[in-house]
Each structure stands twice: as structure tokens, then as C-alpha cells.
Coordinates of C-alpha atoms in Angstrom, one line a residue:
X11 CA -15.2 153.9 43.8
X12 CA -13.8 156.9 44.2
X13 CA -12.4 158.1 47.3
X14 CA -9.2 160.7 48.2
X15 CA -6.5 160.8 51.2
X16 CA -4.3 163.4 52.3
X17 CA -0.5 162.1 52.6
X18 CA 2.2 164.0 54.4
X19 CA 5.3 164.4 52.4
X20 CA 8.8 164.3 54.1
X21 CA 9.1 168.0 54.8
X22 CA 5.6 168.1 56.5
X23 CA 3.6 169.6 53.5
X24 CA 0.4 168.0 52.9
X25 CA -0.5 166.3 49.8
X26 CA -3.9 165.7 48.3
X27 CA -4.3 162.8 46.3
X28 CA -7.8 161.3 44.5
X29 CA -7.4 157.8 44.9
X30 CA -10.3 156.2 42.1
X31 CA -10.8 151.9 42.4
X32 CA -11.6 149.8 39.4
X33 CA -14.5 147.8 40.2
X34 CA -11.7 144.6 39.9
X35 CA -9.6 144.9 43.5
X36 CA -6.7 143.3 41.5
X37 CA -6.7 145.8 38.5
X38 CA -3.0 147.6 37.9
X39 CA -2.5 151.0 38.9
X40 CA -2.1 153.9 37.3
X41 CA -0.3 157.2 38.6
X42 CA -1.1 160.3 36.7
X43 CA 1.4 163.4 37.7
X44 CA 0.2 166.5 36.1
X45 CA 2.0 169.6 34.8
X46 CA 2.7 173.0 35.8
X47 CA -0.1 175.4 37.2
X48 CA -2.7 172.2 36.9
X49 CA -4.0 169.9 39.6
X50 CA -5.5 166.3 39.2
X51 CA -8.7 167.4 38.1
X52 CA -6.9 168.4 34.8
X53 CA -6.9 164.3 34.1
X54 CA -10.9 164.2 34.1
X55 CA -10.8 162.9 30.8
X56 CA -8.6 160.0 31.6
X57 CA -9.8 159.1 34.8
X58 CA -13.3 158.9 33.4
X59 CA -11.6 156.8 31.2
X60 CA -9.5 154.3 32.7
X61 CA -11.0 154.1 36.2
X62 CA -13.0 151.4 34.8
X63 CA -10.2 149.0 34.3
X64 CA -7.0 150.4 36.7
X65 CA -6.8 151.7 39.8
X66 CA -6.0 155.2 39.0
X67 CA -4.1 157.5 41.7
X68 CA -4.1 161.6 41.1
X69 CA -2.4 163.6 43.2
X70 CA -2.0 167.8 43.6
X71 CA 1.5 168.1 43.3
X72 CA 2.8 170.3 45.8
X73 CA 2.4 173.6 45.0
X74 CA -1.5 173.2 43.5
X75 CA -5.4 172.5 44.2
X76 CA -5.6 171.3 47.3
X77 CA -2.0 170.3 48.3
X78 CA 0.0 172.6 50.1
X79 CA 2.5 175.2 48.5
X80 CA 5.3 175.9 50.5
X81 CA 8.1 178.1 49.9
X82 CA 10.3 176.8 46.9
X83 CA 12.2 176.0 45.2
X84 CA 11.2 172.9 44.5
X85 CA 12.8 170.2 42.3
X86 CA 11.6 167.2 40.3
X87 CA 13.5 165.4 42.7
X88 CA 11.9 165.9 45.8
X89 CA 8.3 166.2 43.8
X90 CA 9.6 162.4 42.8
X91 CA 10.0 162.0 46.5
X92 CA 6.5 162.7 46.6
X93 CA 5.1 160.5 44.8
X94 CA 6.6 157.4 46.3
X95 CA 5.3 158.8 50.0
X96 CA 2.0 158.7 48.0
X97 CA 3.0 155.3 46.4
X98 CA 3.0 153.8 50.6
X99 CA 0.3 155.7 51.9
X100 CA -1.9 153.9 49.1
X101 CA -0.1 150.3 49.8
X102 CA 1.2 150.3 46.2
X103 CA 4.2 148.1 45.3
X104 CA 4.2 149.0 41.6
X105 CA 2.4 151.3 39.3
X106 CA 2.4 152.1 35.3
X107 CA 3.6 156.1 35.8
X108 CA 1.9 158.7 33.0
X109 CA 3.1 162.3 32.9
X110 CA 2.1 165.0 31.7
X111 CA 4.9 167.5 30.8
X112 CA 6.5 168.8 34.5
X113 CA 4.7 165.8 35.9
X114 CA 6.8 163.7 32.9
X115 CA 10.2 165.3 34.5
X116 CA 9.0 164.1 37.8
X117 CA 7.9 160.5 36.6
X118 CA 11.6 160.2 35.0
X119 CA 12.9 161.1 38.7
X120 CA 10.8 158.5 40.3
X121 CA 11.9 155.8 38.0
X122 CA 15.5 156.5 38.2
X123 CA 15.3 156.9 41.5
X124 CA 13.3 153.8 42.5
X125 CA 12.9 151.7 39.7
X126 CA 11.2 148.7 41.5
X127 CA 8.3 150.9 42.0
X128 CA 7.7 151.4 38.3
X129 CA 6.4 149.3 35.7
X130 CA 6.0 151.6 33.3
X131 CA 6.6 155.3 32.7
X132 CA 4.3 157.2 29.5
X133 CA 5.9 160.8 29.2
X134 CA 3.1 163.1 27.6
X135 CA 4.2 166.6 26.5
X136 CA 7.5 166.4 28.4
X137 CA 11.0 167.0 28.7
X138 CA 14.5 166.0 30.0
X139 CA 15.8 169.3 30.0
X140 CA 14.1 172.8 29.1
X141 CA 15.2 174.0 25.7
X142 CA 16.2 177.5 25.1
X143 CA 12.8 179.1 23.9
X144 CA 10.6 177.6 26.6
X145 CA 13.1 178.0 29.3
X146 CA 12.7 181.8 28.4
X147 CA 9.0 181.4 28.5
X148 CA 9.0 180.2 32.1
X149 CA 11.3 182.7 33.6
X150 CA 9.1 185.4 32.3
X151 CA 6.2 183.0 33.4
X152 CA 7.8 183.4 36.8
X153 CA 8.0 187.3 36.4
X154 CA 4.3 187.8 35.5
X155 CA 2.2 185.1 37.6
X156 CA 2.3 187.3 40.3
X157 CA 0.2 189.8 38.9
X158 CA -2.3 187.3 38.1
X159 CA -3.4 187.2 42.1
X160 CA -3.9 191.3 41.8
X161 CA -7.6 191.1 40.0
X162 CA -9.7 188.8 38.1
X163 CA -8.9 190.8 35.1
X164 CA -5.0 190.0 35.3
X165 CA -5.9 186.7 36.2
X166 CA -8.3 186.1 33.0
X167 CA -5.8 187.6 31.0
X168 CA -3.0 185.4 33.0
X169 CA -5.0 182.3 32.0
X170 CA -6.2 183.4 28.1
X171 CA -2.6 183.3 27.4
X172 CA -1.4 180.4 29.4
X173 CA -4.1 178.4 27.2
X174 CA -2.9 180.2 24.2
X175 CA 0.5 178.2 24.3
X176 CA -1.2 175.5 25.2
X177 CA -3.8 174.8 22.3
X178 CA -3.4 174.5 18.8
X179 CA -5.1 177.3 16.5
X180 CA -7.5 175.1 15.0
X181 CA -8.8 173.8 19.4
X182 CA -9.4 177.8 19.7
X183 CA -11.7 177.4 16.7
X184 CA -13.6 175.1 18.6
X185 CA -15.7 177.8 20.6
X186 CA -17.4 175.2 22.6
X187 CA -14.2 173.7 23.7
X188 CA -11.9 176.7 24.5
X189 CA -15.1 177.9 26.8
X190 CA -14.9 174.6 28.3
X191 CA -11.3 174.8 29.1
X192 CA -11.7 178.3 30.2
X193 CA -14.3 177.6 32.7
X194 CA -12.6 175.1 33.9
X195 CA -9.5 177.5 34.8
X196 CA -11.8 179.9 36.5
X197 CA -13.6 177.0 38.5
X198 CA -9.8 176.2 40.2
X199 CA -8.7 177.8 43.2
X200 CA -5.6 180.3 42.0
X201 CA -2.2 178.7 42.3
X202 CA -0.5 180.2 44.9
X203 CA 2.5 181.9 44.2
X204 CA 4.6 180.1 46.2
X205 CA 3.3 176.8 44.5
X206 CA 4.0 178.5 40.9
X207 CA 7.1 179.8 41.7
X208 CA 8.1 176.5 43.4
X209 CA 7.1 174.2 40.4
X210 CA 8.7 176.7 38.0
X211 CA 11.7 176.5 40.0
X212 CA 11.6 172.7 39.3
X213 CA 10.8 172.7 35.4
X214 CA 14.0 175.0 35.0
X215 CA 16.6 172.9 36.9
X216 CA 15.2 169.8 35.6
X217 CA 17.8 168.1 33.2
X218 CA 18.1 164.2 33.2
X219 CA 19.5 163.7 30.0
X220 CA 22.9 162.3 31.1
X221 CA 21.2 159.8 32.7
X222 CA 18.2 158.7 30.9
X223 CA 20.3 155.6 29.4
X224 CA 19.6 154.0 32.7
X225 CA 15.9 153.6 32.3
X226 CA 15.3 150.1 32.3
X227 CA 11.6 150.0 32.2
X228 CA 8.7 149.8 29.3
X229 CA 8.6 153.8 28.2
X230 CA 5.8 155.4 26.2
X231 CA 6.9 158.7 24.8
X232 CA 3.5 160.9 23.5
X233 CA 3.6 164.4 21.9
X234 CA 2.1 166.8 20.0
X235 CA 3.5 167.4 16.8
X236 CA 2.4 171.4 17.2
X237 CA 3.6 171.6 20.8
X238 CA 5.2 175.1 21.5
X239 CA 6.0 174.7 25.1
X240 CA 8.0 171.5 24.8
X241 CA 9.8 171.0 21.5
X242 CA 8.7 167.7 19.7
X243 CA 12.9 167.5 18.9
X244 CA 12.9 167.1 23.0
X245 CA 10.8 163.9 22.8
X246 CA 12.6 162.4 19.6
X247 CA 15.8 163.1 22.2
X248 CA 14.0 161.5 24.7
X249 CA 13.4 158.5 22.5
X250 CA 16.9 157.8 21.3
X251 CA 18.2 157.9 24.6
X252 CA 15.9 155.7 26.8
X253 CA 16.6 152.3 25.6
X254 CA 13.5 150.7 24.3
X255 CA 11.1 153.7 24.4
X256 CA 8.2 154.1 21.6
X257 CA 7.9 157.2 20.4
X258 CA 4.6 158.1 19.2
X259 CA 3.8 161.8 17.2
X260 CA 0.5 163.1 16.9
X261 CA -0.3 165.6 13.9
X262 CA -1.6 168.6 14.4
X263 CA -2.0 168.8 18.4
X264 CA -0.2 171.0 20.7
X265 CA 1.5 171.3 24.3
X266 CA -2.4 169.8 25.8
X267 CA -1.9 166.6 24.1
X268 CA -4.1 164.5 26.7
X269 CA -7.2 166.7 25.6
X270 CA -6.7 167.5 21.7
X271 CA -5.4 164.3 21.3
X272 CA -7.2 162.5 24.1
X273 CA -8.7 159.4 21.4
X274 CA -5.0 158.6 20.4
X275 CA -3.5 158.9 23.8
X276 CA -6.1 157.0 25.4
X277 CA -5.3 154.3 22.8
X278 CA -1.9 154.1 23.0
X279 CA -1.7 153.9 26.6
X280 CA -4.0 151.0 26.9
X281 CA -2.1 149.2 24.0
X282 CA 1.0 150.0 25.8
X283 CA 0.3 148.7 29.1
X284 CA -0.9 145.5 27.5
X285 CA 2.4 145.1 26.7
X286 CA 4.2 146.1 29.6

């Protein structure tokens, strides 16, 4: 059953969150945070999946789809903050936390921050901390988007090069796919530029390396071993430091590791929370 709410976040912006049952009342939820520029409906492929057997919890971040984008910036911090106002409005003690990427660096946050909430965190695609070459990517990122609201030419363009960094040479082979992906990008309301700007803002000063040590709960670490917006070193970091974490590497998939590798990931996650 699938049903969604709109929560208010604790400076008043408005938060839409898809809120899909498992047919069991008791099954274990699952909250899926997505990544810059992309709203809950980016996790079609998963919830399709696993709304069979968890409760599975989607929300806009601020800034995208159907949530609102207020003035930034923002920081994975507060966009933790949202989550566990989601977390009550849904009556959820504990959830298994995925990421993708930003919504990764938010996931650590909410874990630090309130670790009794978490019973498990899977970081997709993600960081602790922006490494030179992509942190130059997004503060161009942050020059450009704005053009992308100007025409739909600047915005096709805006999205055939998002996806470009996104996707491995041999996904933009698959013609079928990439027109998939692409009309799925055109079907989405455009990010507002406040929202962009805002989650940007939040990607850059991101940096929980110092304190990932502390992490006390089951950690799943997925990435793409052709990922050029998040360096694979940046998960093997990641690994070493949380105490426990499985690392797991996929060959030849990039920065969109939940769709080019969605088999494996799917996999792994329900092996992982088996275990959890």
C-alpha cells in the first residue's frame, strides 16, 4: 500500500515523503535519502523492489520534487534533522538507512546524531568529504544550473551532461536505457534553484571524517568501481574508518550505482539487512 504525507520540518519548510507498506504490518523499515538534483522517484527500482518485504519511506529532500526549496544554504546536518522529523511523523522507532551519494552524507549525520534511530546505514555512491576533483565539479555545478531554468534547450543540455558523469560509457551504449533515464529527467519538475544551490551548499561543507570512528551501527558501503563524481578511494576511506563496515566494489559501474548495478545492490542490501 502505497500512500505519501507531507511533514513540516523545523524551520517550517514542507517535506514530501512516499510512504510505501509491506503487505506484513510488522516488516522493518527502510529509509531511502536520495542524492543531489533527484527526488524519491529516482528509487523506483528499489522500491518496486523491496516494498514487498519492508516498509520503505522516500522522501524529497528539501530543495526537490515536491518538497519545498527554501533559500540555502543548507547542510547535511539539518537535511539529517529532516529525516528524523520524518522518522516521528511516520511513528518510526528504528529504520535500516540507505543513501545514495548526498543522501549517504546525510544518512552518516543522522546516525551520528541519533544513533538509536538507526539500525543500519548502506552508503551508495557517497562520501565523507568532497575530494578535490568533484568538489570543483559542484562549484561550477553551482555556476551553471542557473542557466538551465532559461530554456529547455539549456536545460536538456544541463541534464545530457549531468547524466554524462553519471553513467558509465558502456550504460550510454545502451540506447534504450539512456532514453529511459533521459525521459525520466524531463518528466521531473525543474529543481529550483534555491533547492540546487541549497543541496550543493550541503555536499561542499559536508566533511565527517574525523568522526566516522564513532559509528557504532551495521554499515554497508556500495560503489561503483567507474564512479567519477565520488572517488571509489573515498569509499575504501570510508571503510577503514567506520568500524565494522563491508565494503563492497562493483566493476565496471559508475556514480548511478543503484541503476547500473541495481542486481548487485539489490542483493547486497537484502543480505545485509539479514544480518543486521
Amino acid at each position: 500500500m502505497s500512500s505519501t504525507l507531507e511533514v513540516t520540518a523545523s524551520d517550517g519548510a514542507h517535506l514530501h515523503v512516499v510512504d510505501q507498506r509491506a503487505p506484513d504490518p510488522a516488516a522493518e523499515v527502510v529509509v531511502w535519502l536520495q542524492g543531489l538534483n533527484a527526488p524519491a522517484a529516482a528509487w523506483a527500482v528499489q522500491l518496486a523492489h523491496f516494498s514487498r518485504t519492508h516498509r520503505c519511506i522516500a522522501p524529497d529532500a528539501r530543495g526537490v520534487g515536491k518538497s519545498d526549496a527554501p533559500p540555502g544554504p543548507y547542510s547535511t546536518g539539518q537535511m539529517a534533522g529532516d529525516v528524523l522529523r520524518i522518522l516521528d511523523a511516520c511513528a518510526v522507532d528504528r529504520a535500516h538507512v540507505v543513501g545514495l551519494s548526498l543522501g549517504g552524507a546525510v544518512a552518516q549525520e543522522l546516525a551520528l546524531a541519533h544513533p538509536a534511530r538507526v539500525r543500519s546505514i548502506a552508503l551508495l555512491a557517497s562520501f565523507a568529504k568532497q575530494a578535490p576533483r568533484s568538489r570543483a565539479l559542484m562549484e561550477a555545478w553551482r555556476t551553471v544550473y542557473p542557466l538551465a531554468e532559461r530554456s529547455a534547450p539549456l536545460r536538456d543540455a544541463w541534464e545530457k551532461q549531468a547524466y554524462a558523469w553519471l553513467f558509465t560509457d558502456a550504460y550510454w551504449r545502451n540506447e534504450p536505457a539512456v532514453r529511459a533515464a533521459l525521459r525520466f529527467a524531463a518528466a521531473q519538475p525543474l529543481q529550483p534553484v534555491n533547492g540546487f544551490l541549497g543541496q550543493i551548499d550541503a555536499a561542499l561543507e559536508h566533511d565527517a571524517v574525523s568522526r566516522l570512528p564513532g559509528l557504532r551501527m551495521p554499515t554497508l558501503i556500495v560503489h561503483g568501481a567507474l564512479d567519477q563524481l565520488a572517488s571509489p578511494a573515498g569509499a575504501e576511506e570510508m571503510a577503514r574508518l567506520i568500524p565494522g563496515a563491508e565494503l563492497l566494489v562493483l566493476p565496471e559501474v559508475g556514480h548511478a550505482v543503484n541503476l547500473e548495478g541495481q542486481r548487485a545492490v539489490n542483493a547486497a542490501l537484502r543480505a545485509f539487512w539479514r544480518k543486521a
